Tab-separated table of C-alpha atoms and ligand atoms in Angstrom:
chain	number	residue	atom	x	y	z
A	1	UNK	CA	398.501	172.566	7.951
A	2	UNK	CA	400.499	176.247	8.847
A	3	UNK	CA	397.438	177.653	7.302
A	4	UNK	CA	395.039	175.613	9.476
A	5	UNK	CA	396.528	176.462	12.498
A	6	UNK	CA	397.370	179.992	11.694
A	7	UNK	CA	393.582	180.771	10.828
A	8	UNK	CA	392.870	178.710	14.112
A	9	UNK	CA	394.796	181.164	15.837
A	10	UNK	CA	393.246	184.168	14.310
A	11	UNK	CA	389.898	182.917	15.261
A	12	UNK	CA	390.923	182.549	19.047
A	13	UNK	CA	392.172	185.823	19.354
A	14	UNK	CA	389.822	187.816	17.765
A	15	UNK	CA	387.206	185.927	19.850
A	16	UNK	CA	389.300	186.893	22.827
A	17	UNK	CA	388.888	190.759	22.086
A	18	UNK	CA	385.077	190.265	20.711
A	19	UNK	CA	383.823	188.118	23.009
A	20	UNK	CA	381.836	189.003	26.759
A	21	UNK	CA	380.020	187.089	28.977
A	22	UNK	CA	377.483	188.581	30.994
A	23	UNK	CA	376.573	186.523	34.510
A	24	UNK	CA	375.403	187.677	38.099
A	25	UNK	CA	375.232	185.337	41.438
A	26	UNK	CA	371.717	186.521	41.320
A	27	UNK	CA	371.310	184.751	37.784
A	28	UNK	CA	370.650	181.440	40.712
A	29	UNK	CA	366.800	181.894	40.545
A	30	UNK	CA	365.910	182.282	44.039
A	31	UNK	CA	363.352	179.677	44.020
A	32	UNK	CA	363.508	176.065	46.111
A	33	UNK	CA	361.126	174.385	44.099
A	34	UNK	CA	362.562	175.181	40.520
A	35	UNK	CA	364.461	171.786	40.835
A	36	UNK	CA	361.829	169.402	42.031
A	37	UNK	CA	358.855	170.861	39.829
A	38	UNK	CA	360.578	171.757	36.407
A	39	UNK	CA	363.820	169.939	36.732
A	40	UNK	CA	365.358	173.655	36.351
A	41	UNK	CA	368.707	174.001	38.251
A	42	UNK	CA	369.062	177.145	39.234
A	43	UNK	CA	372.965	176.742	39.080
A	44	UNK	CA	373.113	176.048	35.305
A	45	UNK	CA	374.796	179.203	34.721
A	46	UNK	CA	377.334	179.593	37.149
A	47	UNK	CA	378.187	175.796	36.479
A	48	UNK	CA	378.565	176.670	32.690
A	49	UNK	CA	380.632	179.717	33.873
A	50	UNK	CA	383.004	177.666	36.348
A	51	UNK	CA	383.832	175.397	33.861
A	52	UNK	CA	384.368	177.762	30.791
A	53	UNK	CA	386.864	179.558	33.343
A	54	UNK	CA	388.608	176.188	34.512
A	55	UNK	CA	389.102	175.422	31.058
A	56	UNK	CA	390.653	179.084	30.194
A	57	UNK	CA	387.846	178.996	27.351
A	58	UNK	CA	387.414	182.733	28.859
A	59	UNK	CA	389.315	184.801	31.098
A	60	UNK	CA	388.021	186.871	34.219
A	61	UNK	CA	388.470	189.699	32.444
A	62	UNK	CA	385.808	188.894	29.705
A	63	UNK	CA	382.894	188.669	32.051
A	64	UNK	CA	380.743	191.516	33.217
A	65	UNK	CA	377.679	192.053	35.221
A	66	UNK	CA	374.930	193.124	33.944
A	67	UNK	CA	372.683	195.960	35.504
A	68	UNK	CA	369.271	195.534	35.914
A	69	UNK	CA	367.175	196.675	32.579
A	70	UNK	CA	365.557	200.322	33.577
A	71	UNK	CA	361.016	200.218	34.048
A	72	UNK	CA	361.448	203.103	30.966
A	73	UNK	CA	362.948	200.393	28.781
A	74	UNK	CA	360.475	197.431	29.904
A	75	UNK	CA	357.807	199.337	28.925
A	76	UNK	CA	358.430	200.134	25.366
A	77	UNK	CA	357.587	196.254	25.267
A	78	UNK	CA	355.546	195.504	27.899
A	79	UNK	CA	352.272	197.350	29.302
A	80	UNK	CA	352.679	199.284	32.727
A	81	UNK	CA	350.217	197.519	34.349
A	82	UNK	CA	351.496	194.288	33.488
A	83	UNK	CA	354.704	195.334	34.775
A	84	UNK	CA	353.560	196.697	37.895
A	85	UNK	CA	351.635	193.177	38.225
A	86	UNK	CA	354.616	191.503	38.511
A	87	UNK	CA	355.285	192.844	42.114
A	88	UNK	CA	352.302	190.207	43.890
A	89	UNK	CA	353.435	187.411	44.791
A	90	UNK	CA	350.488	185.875	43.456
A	91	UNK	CA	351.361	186.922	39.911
A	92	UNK	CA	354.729	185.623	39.682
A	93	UNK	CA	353.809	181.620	41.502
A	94	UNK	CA	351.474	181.816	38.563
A	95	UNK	CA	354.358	182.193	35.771
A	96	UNK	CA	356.462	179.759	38.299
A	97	UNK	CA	353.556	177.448	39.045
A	98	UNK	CA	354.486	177.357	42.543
A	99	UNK	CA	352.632	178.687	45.698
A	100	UNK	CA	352.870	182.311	46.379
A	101	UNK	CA	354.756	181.343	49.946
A	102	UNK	CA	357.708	180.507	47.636
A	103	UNK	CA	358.453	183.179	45.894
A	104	UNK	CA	360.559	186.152	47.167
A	105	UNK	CA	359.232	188.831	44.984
A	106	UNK	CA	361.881	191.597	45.191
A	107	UNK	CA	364.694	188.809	44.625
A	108	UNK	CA	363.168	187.036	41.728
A	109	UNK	CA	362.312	190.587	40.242
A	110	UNK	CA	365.740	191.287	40.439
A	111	UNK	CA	367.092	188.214	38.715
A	112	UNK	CA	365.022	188.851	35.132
A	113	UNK	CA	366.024	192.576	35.575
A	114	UNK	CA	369.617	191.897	35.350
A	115	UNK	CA	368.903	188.883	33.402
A	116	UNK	CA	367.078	191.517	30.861
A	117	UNK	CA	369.769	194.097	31.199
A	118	UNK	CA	372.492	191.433	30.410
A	119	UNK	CA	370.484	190.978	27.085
A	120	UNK	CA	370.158	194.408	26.031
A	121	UNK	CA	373.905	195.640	27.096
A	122	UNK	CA	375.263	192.209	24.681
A	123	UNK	CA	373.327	193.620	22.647
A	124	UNK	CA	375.088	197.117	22.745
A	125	UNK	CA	378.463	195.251	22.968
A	126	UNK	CA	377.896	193.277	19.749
A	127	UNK	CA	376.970	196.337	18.161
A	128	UNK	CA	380.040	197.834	19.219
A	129	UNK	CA	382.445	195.754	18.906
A	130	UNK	CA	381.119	193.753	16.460
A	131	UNK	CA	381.240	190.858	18.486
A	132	UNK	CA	379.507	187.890	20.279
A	133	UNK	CA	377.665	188.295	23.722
A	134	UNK	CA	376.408	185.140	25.343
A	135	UNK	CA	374.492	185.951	28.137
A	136	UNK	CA	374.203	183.023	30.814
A	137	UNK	CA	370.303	183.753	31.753
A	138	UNK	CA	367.232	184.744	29.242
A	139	UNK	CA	365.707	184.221	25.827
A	140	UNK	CA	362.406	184.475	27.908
A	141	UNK	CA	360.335	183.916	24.643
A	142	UNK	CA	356.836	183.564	26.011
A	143	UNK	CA	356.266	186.467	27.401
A	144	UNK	CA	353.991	189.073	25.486
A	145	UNK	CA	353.489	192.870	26.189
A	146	UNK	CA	350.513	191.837	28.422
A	147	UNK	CA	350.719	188.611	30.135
A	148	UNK	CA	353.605	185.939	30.736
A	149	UNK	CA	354.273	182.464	29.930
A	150	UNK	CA	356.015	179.857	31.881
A	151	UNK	CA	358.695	180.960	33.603
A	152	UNK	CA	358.878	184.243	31.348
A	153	UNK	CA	357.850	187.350	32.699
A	154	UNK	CA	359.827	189.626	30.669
A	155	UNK	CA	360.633	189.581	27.267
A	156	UNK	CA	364.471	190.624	26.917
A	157	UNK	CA	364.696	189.886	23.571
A	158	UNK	CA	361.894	192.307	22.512
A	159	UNK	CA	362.777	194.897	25.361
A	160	UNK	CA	366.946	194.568	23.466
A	161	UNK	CA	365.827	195.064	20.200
A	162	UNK	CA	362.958	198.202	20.735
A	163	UNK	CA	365.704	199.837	23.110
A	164	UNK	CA	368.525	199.558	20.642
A	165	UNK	CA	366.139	200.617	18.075
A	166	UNK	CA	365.377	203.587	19.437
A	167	UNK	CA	369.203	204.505	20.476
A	168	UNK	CA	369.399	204.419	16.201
A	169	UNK	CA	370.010	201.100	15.171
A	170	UNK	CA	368.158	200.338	12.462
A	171	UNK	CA	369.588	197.456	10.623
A	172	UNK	CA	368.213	193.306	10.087
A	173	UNK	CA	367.490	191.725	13.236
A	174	UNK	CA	367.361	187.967	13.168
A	175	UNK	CA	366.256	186.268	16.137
A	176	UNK	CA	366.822	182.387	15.716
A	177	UNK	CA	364.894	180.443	18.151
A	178	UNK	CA	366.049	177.450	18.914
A	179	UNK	CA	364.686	175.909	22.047
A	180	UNK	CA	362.434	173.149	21.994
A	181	UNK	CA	359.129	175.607	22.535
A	182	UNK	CA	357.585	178.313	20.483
A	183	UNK	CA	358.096	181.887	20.569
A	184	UNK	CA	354.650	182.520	21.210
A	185	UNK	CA	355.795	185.939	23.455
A	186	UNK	CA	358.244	187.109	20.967
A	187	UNK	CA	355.835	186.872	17.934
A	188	UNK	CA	353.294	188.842	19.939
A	189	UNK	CA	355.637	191.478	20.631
A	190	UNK	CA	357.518	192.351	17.281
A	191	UNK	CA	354.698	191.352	15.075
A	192	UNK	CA	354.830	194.736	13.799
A	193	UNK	CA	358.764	195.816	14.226
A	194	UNK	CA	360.232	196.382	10.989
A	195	UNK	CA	363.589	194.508	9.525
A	196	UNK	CA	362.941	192.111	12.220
A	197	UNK	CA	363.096	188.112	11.048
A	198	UNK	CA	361.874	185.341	13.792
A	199	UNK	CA	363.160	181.825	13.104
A	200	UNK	CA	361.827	179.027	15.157
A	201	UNK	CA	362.554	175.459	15.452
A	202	UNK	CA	360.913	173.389	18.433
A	203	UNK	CA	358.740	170.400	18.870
A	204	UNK	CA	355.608	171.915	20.183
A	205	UNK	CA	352.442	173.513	17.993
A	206	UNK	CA	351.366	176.156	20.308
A	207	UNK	CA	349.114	177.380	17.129
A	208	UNK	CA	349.207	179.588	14.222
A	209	UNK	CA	352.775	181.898	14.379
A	210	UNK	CA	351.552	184.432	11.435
A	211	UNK	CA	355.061	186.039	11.748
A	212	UNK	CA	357.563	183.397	12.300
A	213	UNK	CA	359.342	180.871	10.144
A	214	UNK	CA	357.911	178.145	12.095
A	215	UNK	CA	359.251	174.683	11.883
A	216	UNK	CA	357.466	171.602	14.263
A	217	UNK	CA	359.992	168.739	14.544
A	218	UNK	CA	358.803	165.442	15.556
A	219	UNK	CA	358.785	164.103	18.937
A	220	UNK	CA	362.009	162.938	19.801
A	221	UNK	CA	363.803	164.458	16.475
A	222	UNK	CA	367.192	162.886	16.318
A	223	UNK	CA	370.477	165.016	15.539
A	224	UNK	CA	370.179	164.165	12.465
A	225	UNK	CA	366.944	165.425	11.296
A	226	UNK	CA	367.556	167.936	13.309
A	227	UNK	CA	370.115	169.410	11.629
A	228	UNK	CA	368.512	169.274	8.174
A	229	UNK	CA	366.043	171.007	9.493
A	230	UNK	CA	368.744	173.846	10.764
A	231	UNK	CA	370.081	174.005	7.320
A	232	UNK	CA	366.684	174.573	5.685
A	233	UNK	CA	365.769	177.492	8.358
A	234	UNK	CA	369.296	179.461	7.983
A	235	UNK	CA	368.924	179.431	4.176
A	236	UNK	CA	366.089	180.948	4.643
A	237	UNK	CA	367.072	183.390	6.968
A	238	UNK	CA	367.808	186.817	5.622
A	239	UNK	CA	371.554	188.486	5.929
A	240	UNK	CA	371.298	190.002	9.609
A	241	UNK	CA	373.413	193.021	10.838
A	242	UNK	CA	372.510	191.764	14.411
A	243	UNK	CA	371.190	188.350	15.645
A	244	UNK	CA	369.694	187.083	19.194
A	245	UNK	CA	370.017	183.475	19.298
A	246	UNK	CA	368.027	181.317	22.026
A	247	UNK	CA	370.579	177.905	22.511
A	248	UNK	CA	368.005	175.657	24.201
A	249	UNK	CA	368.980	174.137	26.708
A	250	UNK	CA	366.198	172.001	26.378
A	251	UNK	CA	366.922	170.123	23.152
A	252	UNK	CA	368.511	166.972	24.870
A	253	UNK	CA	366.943	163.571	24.710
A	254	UNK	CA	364.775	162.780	27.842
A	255	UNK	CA	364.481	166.700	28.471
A	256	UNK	CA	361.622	166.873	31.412
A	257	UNK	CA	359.798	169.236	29.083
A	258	UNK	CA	361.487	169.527	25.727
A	259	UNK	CA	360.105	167.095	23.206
A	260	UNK	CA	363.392	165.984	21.175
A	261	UNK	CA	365.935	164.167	20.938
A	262	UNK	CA	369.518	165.335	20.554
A	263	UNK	CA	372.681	164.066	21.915
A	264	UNK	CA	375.060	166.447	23.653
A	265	UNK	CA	377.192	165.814	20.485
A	266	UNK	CA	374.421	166.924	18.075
A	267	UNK	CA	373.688	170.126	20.036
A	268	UNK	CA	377.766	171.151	20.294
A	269	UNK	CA	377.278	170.929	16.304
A	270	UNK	CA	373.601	172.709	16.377
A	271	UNK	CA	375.831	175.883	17.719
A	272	UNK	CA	378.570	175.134	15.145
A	273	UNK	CA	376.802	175.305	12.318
A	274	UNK	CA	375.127	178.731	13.232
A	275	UNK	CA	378.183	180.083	14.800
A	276	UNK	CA	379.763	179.600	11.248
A	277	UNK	CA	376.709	181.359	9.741
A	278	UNK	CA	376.765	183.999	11.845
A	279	UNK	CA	380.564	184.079	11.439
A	280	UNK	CA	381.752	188.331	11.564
A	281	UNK	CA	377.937	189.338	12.301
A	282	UNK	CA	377.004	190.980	16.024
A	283	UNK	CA	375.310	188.016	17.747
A	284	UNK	CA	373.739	187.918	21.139
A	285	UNK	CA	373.324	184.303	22.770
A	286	UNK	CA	371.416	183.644	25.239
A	287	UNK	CA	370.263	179.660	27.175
A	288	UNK	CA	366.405	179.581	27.130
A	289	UNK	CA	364.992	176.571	28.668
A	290	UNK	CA	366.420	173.438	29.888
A	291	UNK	CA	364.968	171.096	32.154
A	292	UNK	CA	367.817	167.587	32.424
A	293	UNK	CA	370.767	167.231	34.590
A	294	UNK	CA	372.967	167.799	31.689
A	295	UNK	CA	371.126	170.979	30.720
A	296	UNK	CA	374.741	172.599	32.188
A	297	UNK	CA	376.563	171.127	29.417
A	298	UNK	CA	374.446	172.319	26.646
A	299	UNK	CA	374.923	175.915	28.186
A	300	UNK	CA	378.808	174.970	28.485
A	301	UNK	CA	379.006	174.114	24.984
A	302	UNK	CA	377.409	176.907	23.859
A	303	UNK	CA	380.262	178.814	25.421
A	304	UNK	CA	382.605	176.293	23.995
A	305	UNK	CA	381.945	176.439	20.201
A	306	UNK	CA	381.711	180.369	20.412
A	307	UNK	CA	385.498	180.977	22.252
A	308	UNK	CA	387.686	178.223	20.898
A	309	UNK	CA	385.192	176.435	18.555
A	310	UNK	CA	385.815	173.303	20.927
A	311	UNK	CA	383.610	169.980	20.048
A	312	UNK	CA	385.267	167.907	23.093
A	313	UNK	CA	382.893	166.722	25.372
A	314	UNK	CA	382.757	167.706	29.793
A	315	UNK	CA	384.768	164.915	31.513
A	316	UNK	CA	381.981	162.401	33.156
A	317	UNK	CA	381.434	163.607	36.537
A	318	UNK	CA	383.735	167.171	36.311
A	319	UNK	CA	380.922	168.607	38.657
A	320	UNK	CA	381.384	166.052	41.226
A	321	UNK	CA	385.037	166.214	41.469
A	322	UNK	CA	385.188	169.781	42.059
A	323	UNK	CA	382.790	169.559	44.634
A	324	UNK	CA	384.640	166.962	45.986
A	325	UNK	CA	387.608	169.175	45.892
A	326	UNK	CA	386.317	172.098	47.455
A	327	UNK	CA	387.055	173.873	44.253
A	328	UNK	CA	383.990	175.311	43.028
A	329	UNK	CA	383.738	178.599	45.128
A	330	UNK	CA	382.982	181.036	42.435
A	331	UNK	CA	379.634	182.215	43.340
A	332	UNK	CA	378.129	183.467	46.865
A	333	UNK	CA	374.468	182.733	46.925
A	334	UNK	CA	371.928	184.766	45.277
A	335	UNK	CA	371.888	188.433	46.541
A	336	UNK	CA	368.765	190.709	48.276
A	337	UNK	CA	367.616	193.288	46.368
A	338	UNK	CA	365.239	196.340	46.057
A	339	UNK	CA	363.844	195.772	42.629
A	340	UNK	CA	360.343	196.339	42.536
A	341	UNK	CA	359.044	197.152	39.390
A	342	UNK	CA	357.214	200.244	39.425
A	343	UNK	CA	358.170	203.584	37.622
A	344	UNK	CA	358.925	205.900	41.100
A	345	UNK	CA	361.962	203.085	41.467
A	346	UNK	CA	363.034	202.468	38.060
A	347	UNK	CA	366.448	204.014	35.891
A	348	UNK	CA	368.890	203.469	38.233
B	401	ZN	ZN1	361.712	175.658	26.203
């Protein structure tokens, strides 16, 4: 029992000196129609941070703010003109399917820049530290060097892992994917990086994934299956010296676009069981999709299991009550910004 709680004890404090968060107000995508067309709150993040402060699951001091990822790094990863694309308008309410009229170029550019940049400098933090990042917006796994995918214009994954590369990391990279789509993007752009290992379990065939251990649930997989499943894929993964892991958000039964089934329960243990894998390895963690009201909670959890290993579940109605109580003033509303992507306003 001593020895139970004094290893509990360890664990919490060397997560307290290993541990970072990496947020911005302008992680709230600056789009109106997110909500109504993909069920995407835009608040999911700062929600997930609120509570994960409230809760003392992380201190204020254990947050930072990302800044945005440099053109010179996007474009080890992704083509020039495909960057300098993203500028129109018309480009991006194509990745958003929304009309052109709703998208606020520079801002949204801005978000996935910092969004990008929180990936990569977790990345350099793990690395350093030997510790856990958990960045509250990316794992934008559909995008490829040369065209996006929903709601992915960037890849920060790939852009984290070719940028550390070339700063002279050269150990095992795992990336474990584990929303509920494919990492069509990600394949595409480390198909050919060496030492790198993509694991993927969803419930969507998007077609052949030549370089990924690819696993297709069935519709409306249930914890259960789902974890066996997660057992088979992280035997199979090899020892990393640094992993990116995407925490869908979009796992949940009755997920507008996810395809499974899991309870909030089975998804708090989905992170346990890799967060004990991964236990003492440099891990980056990052949200991916998620498209239910509860989509919050999966992100909160996330932060949960990796500070204090926590299974309890978010008091019924917590977000309510704050609101009701005039509490939850953490964030201003998402900031302007010059961002445009082109390489005469880039490595600032
Ligand atoms: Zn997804």
């Amino acid at each position: 029992m001593l020895l139970q709680r004094l290893k509990h004890g360890l664990k919490r404090w060397w997560r307290q000196r290993n541990f970072s968060i990496w947020y911005a107000p302008s992680y709230r995508l600056p789009l109106t129609s997110l909500a109504s067309h993909h069920r995407l709150d835009p608040r999911r993040a700062e929600f997930a941070l609120w509570y994960l402060l409230d809760v003392h699951s992380v201190e204020h001091s254990q947050v930072h703010t990302p800044t945005k990822v440099s053109f010179k790094d996007l474009a080890r990863v992704h083509q020039p003109q495909y960057l300098e694309s993203l500028n129109h308008a018309k480009t991006l309410a194509s990745i958003f399917t929304v009309d052109p009229w709703d998208i606020p170029t520079e801002q949204l550019v801005n978000s996935y820049r910092l969004a990008c940049g929180g990936t990569l400098q977790g990345a350099r933090f793990a690395l350093e530290k030997n510790g856990i990042a958990f960045n509250l917006l990316g794992g934008f796994h559909h995008a490829s060097p040369h065209r996006s995918g929903p709601l992915c214009p960037i890849n920060d994954i790939a852009v984290a892992i070719e940028t550390i590369r070339d700063e002279g990391f050269q150990g095992q990279v795992v990336v474990l994917d584990l929303d509920a789509h494919p990492p069509d993007g990600t394949e595409d752009c480390l198909k050919h990086a060496p030492k790198v290992w993509l694991g993927s379990l969803s419930a969507a065939d998007w077609g052949p994934l030549p370089h990924t251990d690819e696993t297709v649930l069935p519709l409306g997989c249930d914890d259960q299956t789902y974890q066996t499943a997660l057992q088979a894929l992280l035997h199979r993964m090899p020892t990393p010296d640094l992993a990116f892991v995407i925490a869908g958000g979009d796992v949940l039964a009755d997920d507008h676009m996810g395809g499974l089934g899991l309870s909030l329960k089975g998804v708090r243990q989905r992170d346990r069981l890799v967060d004990n894998i991964l236990a003492g390895t440099p891990s980056v963690w990052l949200p991916g999709g998620g498209y239910h009201p509860n989509a919050w909670k999966v992100l909160t959890g996330t932060g949960l299991i990796l500070t204090t290993g926590s299974t309890a579940s978010i008091p019924k109605g917590y977000l309510d009550r704050e609101r009701e109580a005039n509490t939850f003033t953490l964030l201003p509303s998402t900031t302007q910004a010059q961002s445009n992507l082109s390489e005469e306003n880039t490595d600032e």
